[in-house]
Short mmCIF file of C-alpha atoms in Angstrom, two decimals:
data_model
loop_
_atom_site.label_atom_id
_atom_site.label_comp_id
_atom_site.label_asym_id
_atom_site.label_seq_id
_atom_site.Cartn_x
_atom_site.Cartn_y
_atom_site.Cartn_z
CA UNK A 1 26.93 4.32 17.49
CA UNK A 2 25.49 5.21 14.11
CA UNK A 3 27.44 4.15 11.09
CA UNK A 4 27.85 6.59 8.24
CA UNK A 5 26.76 4.90 5.02
CA UNK A 6 29.62 4.52 2.58
CA UNK A 7 29.39 6.99 -0.28
CA UNK A 8 30.20 4.19 -2.70
CA UNK A 9 27.30 2.10 -1.46
CA UNK A 10 25.30 1.12 -4.49
CA UNK A 11 23.24 -1.88 -5.35
CA UNK A 12 23.05 -3.18 -8.85
CA UNK A 13 19.60 -2.84 -10.31
CA UNK A 14 17.68 -5.99 -9.51
CA UNK A 15 17.50 -8.65 -12.16
CA UNK A 16 14.32 -8.01 -14.11
CA UNK A 17 11.46 -10.03 -12.72
CA UNK A 18 9.19 -12.04 -14.91
CA UNK A 19 5.80 -11.34 -13.44
CA UNK A 20 2.48 -11.72 -15.13
CA UNK A 21 0.98 -8.19 -15.35
CA UNK A 22 -2.28 -9.75 -14.14
CA UNK A 23 -0.54 -11.12 -11.05
CA UNK A 24 -2.53 -10.47 -7.90
CA UNK A 25 0.61 -9.91 -5.76
CA UNK A 26 0.92 -6.11 -5.39
CA UNK A 27 4.45 -6.43 -4.01
CA UNK A 28 5.72 -8.21 -7.14
CA UNK A 29 3.99 -5.67 -9.36
CA UNK A 30 5.46 -2.82 -7.28
CA UNK A 31 8.97 -4.27 -7.61
CA UNK A 32 8.53 -4.27 -11.39
CA UNK A 33 7.26 -0.70 -11.25
CA UNK A 34 10.27 0.39 -9.16
CA UNK A 35 12.63 -1.18 -11.70
CA UNK A 36 10.85 0.55 -14.56
CA UNK A 37 10.83 3.95 -12.88
CA UNK A 38 14.52 4.47 -12.14
CA UNK A 39 15.65 7.35 -14.35
CA UNK A 40 18.90 7.72 -16.27
CA UNK A 41 21.48 9.10 -13.87
CA UNK A 42 19.56 7.83 -10.85
CA UNK A 43 20.85 4.83 -8.91
CA UNK A 44 18.87 2.37 -6.85
CA UNK A 45 20.46 2.37 -3.37
CA UNK A 46 18.33 -0.20 -1.53
CA UNK A 47 14.95 -1.88 -1.40
CA UNK A 48 13.26 -2.65 1.92
CA UNK A 49 10.27 -4.95 2.34
CA UNK A 50 8.00 -4.08 5.22
CA UNK A 51 5.41 -5.81 7.37
CA UNK A 52 2.11 -4.56 8.79
CA UNK A 53 1.25 -2.13 10.22
CA UNK A 54 3.75 -0.24 8.04
CA UNK A 55 4.14 0.17 4.30
CA UNK A 56 4.98 -3.04 2.41
CA UNK A 57 7.81 -1.68 0.23
CA UNK A 58 10.29 1.19 0.23
CA UNK A 59 12.94 1.80 -2.43
CA UNK A 60 15.69 4.33 -1.83
CA UNK A 61 17.33 5.89 -4.88
CA UNK A 62 19.97 8.58 -5.19
CA UNK A 63 17.18 11.16 -5.68
CA UNK A 64 13.99 9.95 -4.04
CA UNK A 65 12.06 7.37 -2.08
CA UNK A 66 9.51 5.17 -3.82
CA UNK A 67 6.98 3.49 -1.57
CA UNK A 68 4.07 1.16 -2.07
CA UNK A 69 1.11 2.83 -0.37
CA UNK A 70 -1.89 0.56 0.19
CA UNK A 71 -3.76 2.78 2.67
CA UNK A 72 -4.16 6.29 1.26
CA UNK A 73 -6.21 5.63 -1.86
CA UNK A 74 -9.00 3.44 -0.41
CA UNK A 75 -8.93 0.05 -2.16
CA UNK A 76 -6.07 0.90 -4.53
CA UNK A 77 -2.31 0.56 -4.34
CA UNK A 78 -0.04 3.43 -5.34
CA UNK A 79 3.68 3.64 -6.04
CA UNK A 80 4.45 7.04 -4.52
CA UNK A 81 7.68 8.96 -5.20
CA UNK A 82 8.94 11.46 -2.63
CA UNK A 83 12.06 13.53 -3.35
CA UNK A 84 14.75 13.12 -0.70
CA UNK A 85 14.23 16.80 0.10
CA UNK A 86 10.69 15.85 1.19
CA UNK A 87 11.99 13.71 4.06
CA UNK A 88 11.87 15.92 7.15
CA UNK A 89 12.61 13.41 9.91
CA UNK A 90 13.61 9.81 10.55
CA UNK A 91 13.15 7.90 13.80
CA UNK A 92 13.49 4.53 15.43
CA UNK A 93 10.02 3.64 16.72
CA UNK A 94 9.82 1.30 19.71
CA UNK A 95 6.93 -0.10 21.71
CA UNK A 96 6.74 0.41 25.47
CA UNK A 97 8.42 -2.94 26.14
CA UNK A 98 11.15 -2.56 23.51
CA UNK A 99 14.41 -0.63 23.38
CA UNK A 100 15.38 1.63 20.51
CA UNK A 101 18.40 -0.61 19.88
CA UNK A 102 16.14 -3.66 19.42
CA UNK A 103 13.38 -2.13 17.31
CA UNK A 104 12.83 -3.12 13.70
CA UNK A 105 10.52 -0.16 12.99
CA UNK A 106 11.63 3.04 11.29
CA UNK A 107 9.35 6.07 11.23
CA UNK A 108 9.69 8.82 8.65
CA UNK A 109 7.86 12.05 7.94
CA UNK A 110 7.50 12.36 4.18
CA UNK A 111 5.97 15.63 2.97
CA UNK A 112 4.35 16.06 6.41
CA UNK A 113 2.87 12.54 6.37
CA UNK A 114 4.10 10.04 8.99
CA UNK A 115 5.07 6.68 7.49
CA UNK A 116 6.22 3.47 9.20
CA UNK A 117 8.34 0.68 7.78
CA UNK A 118 8.60 -2.49 9.87
CA UNK A 119 11.86 -4.05 8.70
CA UNK A 120 12.82 -7.73 8.78
CA UNK A 121 15.66 -7.17 11.25
CA UNK A 122 17.11 -4.49 13.50
CA UNK A 123 20.20 -4.37 11.25
CA UNK A 124 17.98 -3.56 8.29
CA UNK A 125 16.19 -0.89 10.34
CA UNK A 126 19.56 0.60 11.31
CA UNK A 127 20.68 0.59 7.64
CA UNK A 128 17.55 2.43 6.50
CA UNK A 129 17.65 4.91 9.39
CA UNK A 130 21.34 5.72 8.90
CA UNK A 131 20.99 6.00 5.11
CA UNK A 132 18.18 8.54 5.45
CA UNK A 133 19.61 10.51 8.36
CA UNK A 134 22.93 10.80 6.51
CA UNK A 135 21.05 12.30 3.55
CA UNK A 136 19.17 14.72 5.82
CA UNK A 137 22.28 15.96 7.58
CA UNK A 138 24.59 16.20 4.56
#
């Protein structure tokens, strides 16, 4: 059974990272960019780290999704913001030999573009799925 995310669910903004701007790790640089791009009046709800073949990072705020896109712009990384209104569907994605209850992969359609996030655990996948579907159906 899906759990409705608590309306009071908030995460404190992450402690500022000390990362060398010349750091080669795009994930660390993206985390800094996420922290620096949260607007006044906007709250950071959750951050999800992904594994291949999906996107490596997804941040959920009270207004939008921010994702690290390493595939769309050839050899460049982009921190892409999508308003929550741009999320048209959310799905659990399972392989042929896997059940939907056991999957760690969440699929989303963001502004007509399919996006996958392979979460670290099925609980994390459930949290992301339920957070987004609650937003879509509210």
